[in-house]
Structure formats: structure tokens, C-alpha cells
mmCIF file of C-alpha atoms and ligand atoms in Angstrom:
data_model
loop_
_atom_site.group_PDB
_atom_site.id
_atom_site.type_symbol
_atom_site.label_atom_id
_atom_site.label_comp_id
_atom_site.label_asym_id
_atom_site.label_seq_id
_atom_site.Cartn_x
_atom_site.Cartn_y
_atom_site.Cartn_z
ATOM 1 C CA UNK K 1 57.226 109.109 -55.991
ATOM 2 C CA UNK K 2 56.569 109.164 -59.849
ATOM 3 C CA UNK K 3 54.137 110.421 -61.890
ATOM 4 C CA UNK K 4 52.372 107.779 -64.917
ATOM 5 C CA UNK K 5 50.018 109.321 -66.996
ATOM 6 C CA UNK K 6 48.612 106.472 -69.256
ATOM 7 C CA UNK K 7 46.479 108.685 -72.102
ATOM 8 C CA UNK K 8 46.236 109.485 -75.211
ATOM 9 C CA UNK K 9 48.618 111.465 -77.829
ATOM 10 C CA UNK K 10 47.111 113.425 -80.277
ATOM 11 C CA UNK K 11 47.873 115.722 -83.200
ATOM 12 C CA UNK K 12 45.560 118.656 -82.772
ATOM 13 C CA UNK K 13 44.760 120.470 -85.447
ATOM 14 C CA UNK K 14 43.504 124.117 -84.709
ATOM 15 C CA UNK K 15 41.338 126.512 -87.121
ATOM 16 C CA UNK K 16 40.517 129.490 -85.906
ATOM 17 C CA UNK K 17 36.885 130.655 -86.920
ATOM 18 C CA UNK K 18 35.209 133.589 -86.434
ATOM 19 C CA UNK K 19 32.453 131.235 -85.327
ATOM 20 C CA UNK K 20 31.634 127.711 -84.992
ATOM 21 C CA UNK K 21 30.540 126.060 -87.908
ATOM 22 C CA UNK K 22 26.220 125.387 -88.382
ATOM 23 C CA UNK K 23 24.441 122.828 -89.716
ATOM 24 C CA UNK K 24 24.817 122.722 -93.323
ATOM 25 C CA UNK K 25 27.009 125.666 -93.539
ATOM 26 C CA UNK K 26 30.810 125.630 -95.063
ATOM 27 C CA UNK K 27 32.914 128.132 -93.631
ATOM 28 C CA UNK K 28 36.386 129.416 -94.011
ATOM 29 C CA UNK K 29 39.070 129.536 -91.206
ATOM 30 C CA UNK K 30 41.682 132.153 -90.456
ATOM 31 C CA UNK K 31 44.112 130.182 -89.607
ATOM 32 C CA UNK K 32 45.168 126.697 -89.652
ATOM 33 C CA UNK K 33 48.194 125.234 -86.772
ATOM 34 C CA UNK K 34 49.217 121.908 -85.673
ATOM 35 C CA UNK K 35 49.386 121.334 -81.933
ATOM 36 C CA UNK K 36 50.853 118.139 -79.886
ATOM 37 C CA UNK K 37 47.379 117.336 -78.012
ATOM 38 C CA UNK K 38 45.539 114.666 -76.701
ATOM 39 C CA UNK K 39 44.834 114.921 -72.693
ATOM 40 C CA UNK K 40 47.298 112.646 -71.887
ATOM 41 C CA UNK K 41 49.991 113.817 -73.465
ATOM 42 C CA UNK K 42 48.558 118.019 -72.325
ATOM 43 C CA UNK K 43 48.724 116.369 -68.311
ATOM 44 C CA UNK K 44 51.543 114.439 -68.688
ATOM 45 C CA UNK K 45 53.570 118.213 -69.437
ATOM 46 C CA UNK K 46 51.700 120.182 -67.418
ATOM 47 C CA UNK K 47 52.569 116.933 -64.355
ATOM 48 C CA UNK K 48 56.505 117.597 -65.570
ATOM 49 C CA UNK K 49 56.641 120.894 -65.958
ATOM 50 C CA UNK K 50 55.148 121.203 -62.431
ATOM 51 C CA UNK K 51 57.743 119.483 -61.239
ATOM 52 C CA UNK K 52 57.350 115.991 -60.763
ATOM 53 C CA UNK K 53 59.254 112.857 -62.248
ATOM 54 C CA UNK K 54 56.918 111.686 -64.871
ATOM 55 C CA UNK K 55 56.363 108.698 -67.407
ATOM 56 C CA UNK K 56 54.138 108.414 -70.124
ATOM 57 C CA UNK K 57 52.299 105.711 -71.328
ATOM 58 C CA UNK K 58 50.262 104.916 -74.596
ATOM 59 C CA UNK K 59 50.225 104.342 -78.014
ATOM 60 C CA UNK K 60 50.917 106.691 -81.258
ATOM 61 C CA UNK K 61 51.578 105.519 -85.058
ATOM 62 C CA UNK K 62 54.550 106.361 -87.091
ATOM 63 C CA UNK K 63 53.050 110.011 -87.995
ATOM 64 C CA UNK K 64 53.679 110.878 -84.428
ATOM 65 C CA UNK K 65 56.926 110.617 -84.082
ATOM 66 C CA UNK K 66 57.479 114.419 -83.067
ATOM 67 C CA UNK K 67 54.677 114.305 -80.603
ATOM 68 C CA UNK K 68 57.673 111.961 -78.694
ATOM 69 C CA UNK K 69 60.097 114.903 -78.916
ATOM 70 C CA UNK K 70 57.760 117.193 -77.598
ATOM 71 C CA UNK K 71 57.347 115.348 -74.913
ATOM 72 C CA UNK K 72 60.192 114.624 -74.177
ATOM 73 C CA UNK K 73 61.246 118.249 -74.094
ATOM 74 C CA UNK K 74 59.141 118.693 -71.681
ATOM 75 C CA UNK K 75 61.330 116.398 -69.465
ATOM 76 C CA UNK K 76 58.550 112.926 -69.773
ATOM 77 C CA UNK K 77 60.170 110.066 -70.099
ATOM 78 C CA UNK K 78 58.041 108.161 -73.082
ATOM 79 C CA UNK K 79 59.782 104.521 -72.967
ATOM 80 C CA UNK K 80 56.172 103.572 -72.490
ATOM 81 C CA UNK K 81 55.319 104.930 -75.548
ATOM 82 C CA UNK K 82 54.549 102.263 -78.334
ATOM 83 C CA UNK K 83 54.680 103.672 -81.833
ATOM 84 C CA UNK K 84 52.557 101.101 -84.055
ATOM 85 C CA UNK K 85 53.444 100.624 -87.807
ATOM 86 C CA UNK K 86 49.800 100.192 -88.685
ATOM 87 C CA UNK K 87 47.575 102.362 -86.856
ATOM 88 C CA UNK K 88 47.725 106.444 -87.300
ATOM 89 C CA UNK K 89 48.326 108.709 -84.288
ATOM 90 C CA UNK K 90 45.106 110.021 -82.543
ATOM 91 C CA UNK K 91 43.721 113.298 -84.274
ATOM 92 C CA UNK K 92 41.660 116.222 -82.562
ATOM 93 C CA UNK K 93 39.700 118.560 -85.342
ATOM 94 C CA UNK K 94 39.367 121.621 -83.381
ATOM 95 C CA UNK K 95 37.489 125.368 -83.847
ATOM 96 C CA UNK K 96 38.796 128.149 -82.001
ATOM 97 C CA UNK K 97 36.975 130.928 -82.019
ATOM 98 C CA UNK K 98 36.800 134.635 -80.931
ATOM 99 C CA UNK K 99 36.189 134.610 -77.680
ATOM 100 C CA UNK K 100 39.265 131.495 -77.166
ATOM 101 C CA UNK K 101 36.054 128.792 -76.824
ATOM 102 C CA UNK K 102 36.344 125.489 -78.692
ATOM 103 C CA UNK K 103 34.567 122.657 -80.099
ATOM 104 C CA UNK K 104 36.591 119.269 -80.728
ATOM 105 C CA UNK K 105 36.041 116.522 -82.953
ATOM 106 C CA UNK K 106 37.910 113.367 -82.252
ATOM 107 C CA UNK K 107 39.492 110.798 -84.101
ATOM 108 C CA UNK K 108 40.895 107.967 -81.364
ATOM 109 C CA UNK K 109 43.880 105.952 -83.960
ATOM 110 C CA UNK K 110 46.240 104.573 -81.797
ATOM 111 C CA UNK K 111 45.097 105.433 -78.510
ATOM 112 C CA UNK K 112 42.470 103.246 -78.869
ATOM 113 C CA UNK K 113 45.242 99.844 -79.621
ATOM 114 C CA UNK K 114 45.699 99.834 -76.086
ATOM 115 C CA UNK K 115 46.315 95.828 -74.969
ATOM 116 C CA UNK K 116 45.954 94.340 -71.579
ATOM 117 C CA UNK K 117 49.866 92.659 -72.379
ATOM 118 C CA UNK K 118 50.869 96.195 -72.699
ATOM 119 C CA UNK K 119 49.096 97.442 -69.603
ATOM 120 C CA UNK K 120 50.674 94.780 -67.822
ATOM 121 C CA UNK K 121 54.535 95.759 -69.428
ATOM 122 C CA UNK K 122 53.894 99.387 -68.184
ATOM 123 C CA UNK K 123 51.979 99.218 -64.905
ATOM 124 C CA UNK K 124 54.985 96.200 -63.805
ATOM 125 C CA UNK K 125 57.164 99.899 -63.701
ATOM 126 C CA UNK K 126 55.483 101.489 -60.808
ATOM 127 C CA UNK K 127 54.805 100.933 -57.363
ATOM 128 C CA UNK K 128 52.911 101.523 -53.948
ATOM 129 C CA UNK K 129 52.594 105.066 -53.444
ATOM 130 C CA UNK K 130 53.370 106.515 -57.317
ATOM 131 C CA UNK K 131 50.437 107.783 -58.897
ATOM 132 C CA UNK K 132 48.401 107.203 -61.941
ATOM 133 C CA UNK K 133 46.742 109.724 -64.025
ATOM 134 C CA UNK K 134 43.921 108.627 -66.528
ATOM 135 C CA UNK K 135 41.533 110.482 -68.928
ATOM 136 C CA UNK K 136 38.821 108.762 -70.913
ATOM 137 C CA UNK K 137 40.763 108.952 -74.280
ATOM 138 C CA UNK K 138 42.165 105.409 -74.743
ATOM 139 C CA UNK K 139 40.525 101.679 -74.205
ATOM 140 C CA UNK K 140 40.939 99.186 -71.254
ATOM 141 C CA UNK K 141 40.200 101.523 -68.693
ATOM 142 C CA UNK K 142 38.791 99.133 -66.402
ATOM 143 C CA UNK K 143 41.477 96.633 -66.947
ATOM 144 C CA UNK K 144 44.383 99.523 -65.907
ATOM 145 C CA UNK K 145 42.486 100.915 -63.066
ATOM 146 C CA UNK K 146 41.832 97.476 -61.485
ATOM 147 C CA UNK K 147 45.207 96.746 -61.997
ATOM 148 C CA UNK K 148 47.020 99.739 -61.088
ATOM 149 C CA UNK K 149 44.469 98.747 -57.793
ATOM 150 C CA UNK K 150 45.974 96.102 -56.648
ATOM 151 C CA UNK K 151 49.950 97.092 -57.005
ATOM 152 C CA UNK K 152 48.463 100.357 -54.525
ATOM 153 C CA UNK K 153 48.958 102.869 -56.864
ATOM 154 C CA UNK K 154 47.198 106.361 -56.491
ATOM 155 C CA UNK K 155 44.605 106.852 -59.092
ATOM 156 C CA UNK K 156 43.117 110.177 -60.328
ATOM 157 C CA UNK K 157 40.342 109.789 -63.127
ATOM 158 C CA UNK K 158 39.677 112.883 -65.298
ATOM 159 C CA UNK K 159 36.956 111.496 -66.773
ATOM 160 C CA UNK K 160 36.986 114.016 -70.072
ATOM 161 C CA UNK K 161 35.606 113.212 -73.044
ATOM 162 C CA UNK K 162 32.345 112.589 -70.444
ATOM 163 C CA UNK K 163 30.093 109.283 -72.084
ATOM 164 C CA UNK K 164 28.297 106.269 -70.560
ATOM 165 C CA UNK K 165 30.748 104.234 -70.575
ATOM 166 C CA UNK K 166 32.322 105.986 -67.908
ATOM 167 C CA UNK K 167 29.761 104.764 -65.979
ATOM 168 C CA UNK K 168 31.020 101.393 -65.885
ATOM 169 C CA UNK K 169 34.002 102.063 -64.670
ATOM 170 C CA UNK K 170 35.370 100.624 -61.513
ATOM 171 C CA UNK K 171 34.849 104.160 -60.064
ATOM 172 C CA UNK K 172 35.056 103.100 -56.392
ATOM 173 C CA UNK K 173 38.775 102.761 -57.088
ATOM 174 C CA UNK K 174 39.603 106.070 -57.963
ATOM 175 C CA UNK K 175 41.206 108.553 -55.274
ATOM 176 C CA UNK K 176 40.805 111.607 -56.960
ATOM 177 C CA UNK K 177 38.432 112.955 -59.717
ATOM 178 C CA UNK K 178 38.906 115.956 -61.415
ATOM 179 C CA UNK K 179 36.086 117.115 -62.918
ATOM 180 C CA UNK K 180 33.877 120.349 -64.621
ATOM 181 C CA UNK K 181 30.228 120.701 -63.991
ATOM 182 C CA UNK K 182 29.248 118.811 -66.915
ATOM 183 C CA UNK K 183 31.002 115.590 -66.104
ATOM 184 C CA UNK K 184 29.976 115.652 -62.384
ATOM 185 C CA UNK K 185 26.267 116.053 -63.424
ATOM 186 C CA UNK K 186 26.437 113.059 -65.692
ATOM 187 C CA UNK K 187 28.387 110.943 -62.883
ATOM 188 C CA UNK K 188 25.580 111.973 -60.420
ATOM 189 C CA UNK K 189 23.022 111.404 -63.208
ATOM 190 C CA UNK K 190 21.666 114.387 -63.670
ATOM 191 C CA UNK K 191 20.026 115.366 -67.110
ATOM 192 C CA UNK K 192 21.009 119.347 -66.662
ATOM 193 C CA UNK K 193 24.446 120.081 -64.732
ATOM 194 C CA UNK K 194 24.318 123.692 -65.307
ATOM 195 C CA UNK K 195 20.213 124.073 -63.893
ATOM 196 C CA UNK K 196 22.330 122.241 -60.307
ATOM 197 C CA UNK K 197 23.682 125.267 -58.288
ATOM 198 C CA UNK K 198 27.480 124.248 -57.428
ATOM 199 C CA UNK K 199 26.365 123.852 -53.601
ATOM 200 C CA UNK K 200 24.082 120.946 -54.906
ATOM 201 C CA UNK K 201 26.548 119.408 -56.794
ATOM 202 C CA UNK K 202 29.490 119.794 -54.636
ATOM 203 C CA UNK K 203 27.309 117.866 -51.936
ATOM 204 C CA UNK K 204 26.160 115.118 -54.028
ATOM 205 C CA UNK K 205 29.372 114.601 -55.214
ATOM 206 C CA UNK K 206 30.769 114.338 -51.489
ATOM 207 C CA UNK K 207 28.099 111.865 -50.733
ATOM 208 C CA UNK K 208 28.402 110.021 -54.187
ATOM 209 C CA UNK K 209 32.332 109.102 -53.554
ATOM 210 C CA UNK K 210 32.756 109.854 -49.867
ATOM 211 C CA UNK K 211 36.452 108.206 -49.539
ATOM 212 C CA UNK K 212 37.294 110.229 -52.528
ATOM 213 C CA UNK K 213 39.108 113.711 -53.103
ATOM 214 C CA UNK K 214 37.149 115.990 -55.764
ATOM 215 C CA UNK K 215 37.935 118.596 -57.756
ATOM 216 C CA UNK K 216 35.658 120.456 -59.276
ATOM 217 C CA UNK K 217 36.618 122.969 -61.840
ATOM 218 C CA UNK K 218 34.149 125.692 -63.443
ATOM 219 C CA UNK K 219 35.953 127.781 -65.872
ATOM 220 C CA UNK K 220 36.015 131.591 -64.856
ATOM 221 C CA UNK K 221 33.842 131.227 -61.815
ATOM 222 C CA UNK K 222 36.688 129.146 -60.205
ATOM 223 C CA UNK K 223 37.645 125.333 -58.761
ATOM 224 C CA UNK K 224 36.356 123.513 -55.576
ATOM 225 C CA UNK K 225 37.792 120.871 -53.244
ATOM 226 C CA UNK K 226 35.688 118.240 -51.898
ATOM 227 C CA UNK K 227 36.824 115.311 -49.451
ATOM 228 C CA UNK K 228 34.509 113.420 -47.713
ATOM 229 C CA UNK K 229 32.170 115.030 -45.580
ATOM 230 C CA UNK K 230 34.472 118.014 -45.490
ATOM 231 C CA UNK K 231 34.008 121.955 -45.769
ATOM 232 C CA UNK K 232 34.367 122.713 -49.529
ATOM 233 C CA UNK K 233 37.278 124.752 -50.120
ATOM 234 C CA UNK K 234 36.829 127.537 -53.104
ATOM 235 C CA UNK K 235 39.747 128.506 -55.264
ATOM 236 C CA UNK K 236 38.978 131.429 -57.779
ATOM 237 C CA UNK K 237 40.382 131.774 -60.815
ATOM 238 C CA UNK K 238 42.879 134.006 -61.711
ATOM 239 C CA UNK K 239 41.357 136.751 -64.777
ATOM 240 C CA UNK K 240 43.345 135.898 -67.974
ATOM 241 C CA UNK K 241 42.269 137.237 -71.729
ATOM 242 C CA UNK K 242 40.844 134.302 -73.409
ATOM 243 C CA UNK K 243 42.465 133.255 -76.725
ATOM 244 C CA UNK K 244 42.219 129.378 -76.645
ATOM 245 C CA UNK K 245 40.746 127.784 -74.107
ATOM 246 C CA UNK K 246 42.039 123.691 -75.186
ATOM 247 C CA UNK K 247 44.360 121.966 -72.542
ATOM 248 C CA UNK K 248 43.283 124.836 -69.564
ATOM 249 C CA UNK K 249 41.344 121.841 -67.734
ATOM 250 C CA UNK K 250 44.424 119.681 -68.712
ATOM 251 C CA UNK K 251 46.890 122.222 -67.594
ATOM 252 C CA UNK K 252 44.462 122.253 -64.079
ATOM 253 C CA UNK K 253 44.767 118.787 -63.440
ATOM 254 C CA UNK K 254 48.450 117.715 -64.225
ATOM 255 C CA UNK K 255 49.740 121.287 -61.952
ATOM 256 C CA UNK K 256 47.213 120.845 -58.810
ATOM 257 C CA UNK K 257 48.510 116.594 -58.540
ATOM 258 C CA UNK K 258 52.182 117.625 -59.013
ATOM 259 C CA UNK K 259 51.865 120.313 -56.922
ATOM 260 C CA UNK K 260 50.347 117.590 -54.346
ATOM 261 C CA UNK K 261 53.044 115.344 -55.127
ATOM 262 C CA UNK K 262 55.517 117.634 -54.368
ATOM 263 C CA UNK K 263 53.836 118.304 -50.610
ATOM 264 C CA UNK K 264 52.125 121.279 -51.617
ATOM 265 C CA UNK K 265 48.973 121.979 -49.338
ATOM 266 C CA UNK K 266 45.734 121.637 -50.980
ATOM 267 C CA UNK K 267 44.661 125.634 -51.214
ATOM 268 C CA UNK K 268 48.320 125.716 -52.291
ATOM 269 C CA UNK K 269 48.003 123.407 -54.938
ATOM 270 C CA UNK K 270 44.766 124.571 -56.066
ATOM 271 C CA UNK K 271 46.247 127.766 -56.020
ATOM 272 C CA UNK K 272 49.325 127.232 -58.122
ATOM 273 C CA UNK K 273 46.645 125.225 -60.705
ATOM 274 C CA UNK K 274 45.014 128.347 -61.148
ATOM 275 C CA UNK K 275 47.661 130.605 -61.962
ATOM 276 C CA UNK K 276 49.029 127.379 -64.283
ATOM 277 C CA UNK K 277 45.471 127.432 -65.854
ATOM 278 C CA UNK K 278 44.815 130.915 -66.225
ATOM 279 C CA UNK K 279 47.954 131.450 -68.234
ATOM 280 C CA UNK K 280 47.200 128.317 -70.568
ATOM 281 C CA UNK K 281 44.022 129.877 -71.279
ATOM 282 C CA UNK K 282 45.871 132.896 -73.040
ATOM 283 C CA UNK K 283 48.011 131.178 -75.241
ATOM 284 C CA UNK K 284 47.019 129.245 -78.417
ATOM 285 C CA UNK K 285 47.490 125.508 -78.754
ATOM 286 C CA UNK K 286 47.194 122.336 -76.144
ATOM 287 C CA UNK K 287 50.511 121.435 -74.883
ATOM 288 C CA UNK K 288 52.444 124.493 -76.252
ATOM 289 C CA UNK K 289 49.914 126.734 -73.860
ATOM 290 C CA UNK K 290 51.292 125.023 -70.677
ATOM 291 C CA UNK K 291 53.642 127.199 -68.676
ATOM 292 C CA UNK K 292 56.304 126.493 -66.888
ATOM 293 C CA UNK K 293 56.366 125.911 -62.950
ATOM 294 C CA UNK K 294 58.018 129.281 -62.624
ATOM 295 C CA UNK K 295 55.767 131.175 -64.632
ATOM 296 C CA UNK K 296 52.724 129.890 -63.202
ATOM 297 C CA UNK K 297 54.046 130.208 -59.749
ATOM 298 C CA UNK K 298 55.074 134.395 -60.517
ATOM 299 C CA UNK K 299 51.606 134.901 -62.319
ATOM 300 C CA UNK K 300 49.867 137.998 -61.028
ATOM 301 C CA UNK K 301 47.492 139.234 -63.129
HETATM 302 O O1 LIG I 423 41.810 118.797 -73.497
HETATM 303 C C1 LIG I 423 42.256 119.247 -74.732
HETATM 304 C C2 LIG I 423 42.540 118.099 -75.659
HETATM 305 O O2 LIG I 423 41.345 117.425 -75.961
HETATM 306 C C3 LIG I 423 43.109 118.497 -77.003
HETATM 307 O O3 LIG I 423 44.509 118.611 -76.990
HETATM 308 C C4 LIG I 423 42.571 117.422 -77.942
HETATM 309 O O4 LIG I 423 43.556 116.598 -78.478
HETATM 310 C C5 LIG I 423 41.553 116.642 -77.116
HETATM 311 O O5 LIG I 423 42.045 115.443 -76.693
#
């Protein structure tokens, strides 16, 4: 069984702040470092490195070339990686400050040149059975998930950066969501996710997709498994010092599927994605804050 994430690559660039900046204000940052980002590339390692075969797919320009070697250190295989001669790689402006929150500005490039022709080319790689991870960080999402429909792949939708068109999605195809509390409020249409107490949103959501597994991740105050009508099941999260929060959701996602994929039980994948997360969250950087399957699996705080 393989593992396609089709996303987006980006180069992140960090400053670290003491806070973020106001309206109208210009302020100066500690520090400035360059990350290999983007959520696609951040689940497609963290889907590796937890142990699964894994292929990524998308679209970068010629300033990305060493976003292809990171990767591929990581152990994806990128020969569905298009590098376009006129289009820049994707770029993430992001503010890291004190207490390891973020804010992120984002510039799409490339991962927005995705064509149908190429969704075809990659998607004709996979069959029955393999699964398909997607984040809402390149175009023709519809297109690839009513594809990747009909060949019978598995599709999980991390619908992150959360905006309406979302929405109109084909979202009755998806097997798996993984979600925060902000994008399952806007999927359920409500205006205030964090006024709904996670008991109201955890049934909602079961009733909203009721043939579909949910996961429902809330930071410090721990994860959630939904299916169906089921008994939620409540993962906490494992205490970590804070330094950089980017890629912990990422680094959730990519290690509870590949744990699945690799028969791992769900509180045992939910489990190891907690550990995974919790050390992500106290390193600096996207991708270079994942860990590998044997440190997240000896992680005791
Ligand atoms: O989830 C974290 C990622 O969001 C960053 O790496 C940045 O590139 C943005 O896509």
C-alpha cells in the first residue's frame, strides 16, 4: 500500500519576533531561517518518516530545487514532482514568536500550476487500496479527489488553509478528515468554533460525515477520533516546551495515517501522532521539526 501526498512545496521563511507585528507598526526580527515547508511537502515526511512508502506529487519552480533533496532525504520519492521554468516555488512569510505561536502569510507560485493532464499522469500511478493525502494548498482539488474516486483510492482531506472554497468540495468523497477546531466549525458552519464545546462539535461532525473517520486535533488540550455514530475516543497530548509551533498539525496528520497504514490500531496511531507532534512542536522550522519514527515512538516526556 503506498502513500501519495499531492500538496504543495514551499520555502518557509521564519522570523522570529518578540511579537506579532500590528497594524501600522514596523518591527525588527531576531532572527531570520529558511525552512522546506508547505503542508504537503511537512506530511509527505512526517508519512515517510513514519514509515510508509511514499510519493509526492506537485509542482515547484527552479528556486526549489533543494526542497527536492530534502525530500528526498527523507526517503519520498518526488518523480511526481514537476519543476516549472516559469513559475517561482510557493513561499510561506512566517512570525514565530515567544511563546513558539505563528502567523503565516502565503504566497501559492507553483502550487497553484496544478493541470488536470498532470493530475491524470500522477493519479494513473496508484491504485485500489493506496491512499491519498490532500491539503488545501494547491488548485484542482475537486478534479483530483473525484478522480482519485473512481480508481478507489483512500482519501484523507486536511482541509488547512480553512476558506469557502472548501466548501465546494466533493466532500462526500473523503474518508478521513483531519481537522482543528477552527476548520470543523467552518465545515459545520458555525460563525464561532471556539464558543462550540468539543462535545458539540465532535457530534455534529459525526452526524455531518457519518461514513467518515474524523480527527479532530486541539493543540495542548489533545486529539479526538470520530467514526460514525461511534464513542469518541480522546488522545491527550503529550507536554512539550513550545518553540515553533509550524508543521505540529502536519507532523499529526502524516504520523497517525502511516501509523494506520502500517496496521497500527487507532488509540495506537493517535498515540504515536502525539508523541510525533509533541516533539515537532519543540523544534524550530516545518519539515526539519519532524522526528523520526523512532524518536517519536521512545518520546516520554
Ligand atoms: O503547516 C505549516 C505550513 O503551512 C508551513 O510549512 C507553511 O509553508 C504553510 O504552508
Amino acid at each position: 500500500m503506498k502513500a501519495l501526498c499531492f500538496g504543495s512545496i514551499n520555502i518557509d521563511y521564519t522570523y522570529r519576533v518578540k511579537h506579532f507585528v500590528k497594524k501600522g507598526e514596523t518591527i525588527s526580527a531576531d532572527s531570520l531561517h529558511i525552512f522546506s515547508g508547505g503542508k504537503g511537502l511537512n506530511q509527505a515526511v512526517a508519512l515517510s518518516r513514519a514509515g510508509v512508502e511514499t510519493y509526492h506529487a506537485g509542482c515547484i519552480g527552479e528556486d526549489g530545487l533543494f526542497l527536492l533533496r530534502e525530500l528526498e532525504e527523507a526517503g519520498v520519492d518526488t518523480r511526481y514532482v514537476h519543476v516549472l521554468k516559469r513559475e517561482r516555488t510557493g513561499n510561506a512569510i512566517i512570525q514565530n514568536d515567544l511563546n513558539g505561536d505563528n502567523c503565516i502569510i502565503l504566497y501559492g507560485g507553483a502550487n497553484r500550476a496544478v493541470t488536470r493532464d498532470l493530475a491524470d499522469e500522477v493519479l494513473s500511478g496508484f491504485q485500489r487500496g493506496d491512499c491519498l493525502v490532500l491539503q488545501n494548498e494547491i488548485n484542482e482539488l475537486p478534479y483530483i479527489i473525484r478522480r482519485a474516486r473512481e480508481i478507489g483510492l483512500k482519501i484523507v482531506l486536511n482541509p488547512s488553509p480553512m476558506e469557502a472554497s472548501v466548501l465546494e468540495l466533493p466532500l462526500e468523497c473523503v474518508d478521513c478528515f483531519m481537522l482543528n477546531r477552527v476548520e470543523s466549525a467552518q465545515l459545520l458552519g458555525l460563525d464561532d468554533g471556539n464558543a462550540a464545546a468539543e462535545t458539540e462539535l465532535i457530534e455534529a461532525l459525526g452526524g455531518r460525515f457519518p461514513s467518515a473517520e474524523i480527527v479532530l486535533t486541539m493543540g495542548e488540550k489533545g486529539s479526538f477520533y470520530i467514526r460514525g455514530g461511534g464513542r469518541p475516543l480522546r488522545q491527550r497530548a503529550y507536554p512539550a516546551e513550545a518553540v515553533d509551533t509550524t508543521a505540529a498539525g502536519d507532523t499529526f496528520t502524516g504520523f497517525f495515517i502511516g501509523g494506520r497504514m502500517r496496521g497500527l490500531s487507532v488509540p495506537e496511531a493517535m498515540d504515536l501522532a502525539a508523541r510525533a507532534a509533541a516533539i515537532s512542536v519543540a523544534r524550530q522550522g516545518a519539515s526539519p521539526s519532524i522526528p523520526t519514527l523512532a524518536e517519536a515512538a521512545a518520546y516520554a516526556p
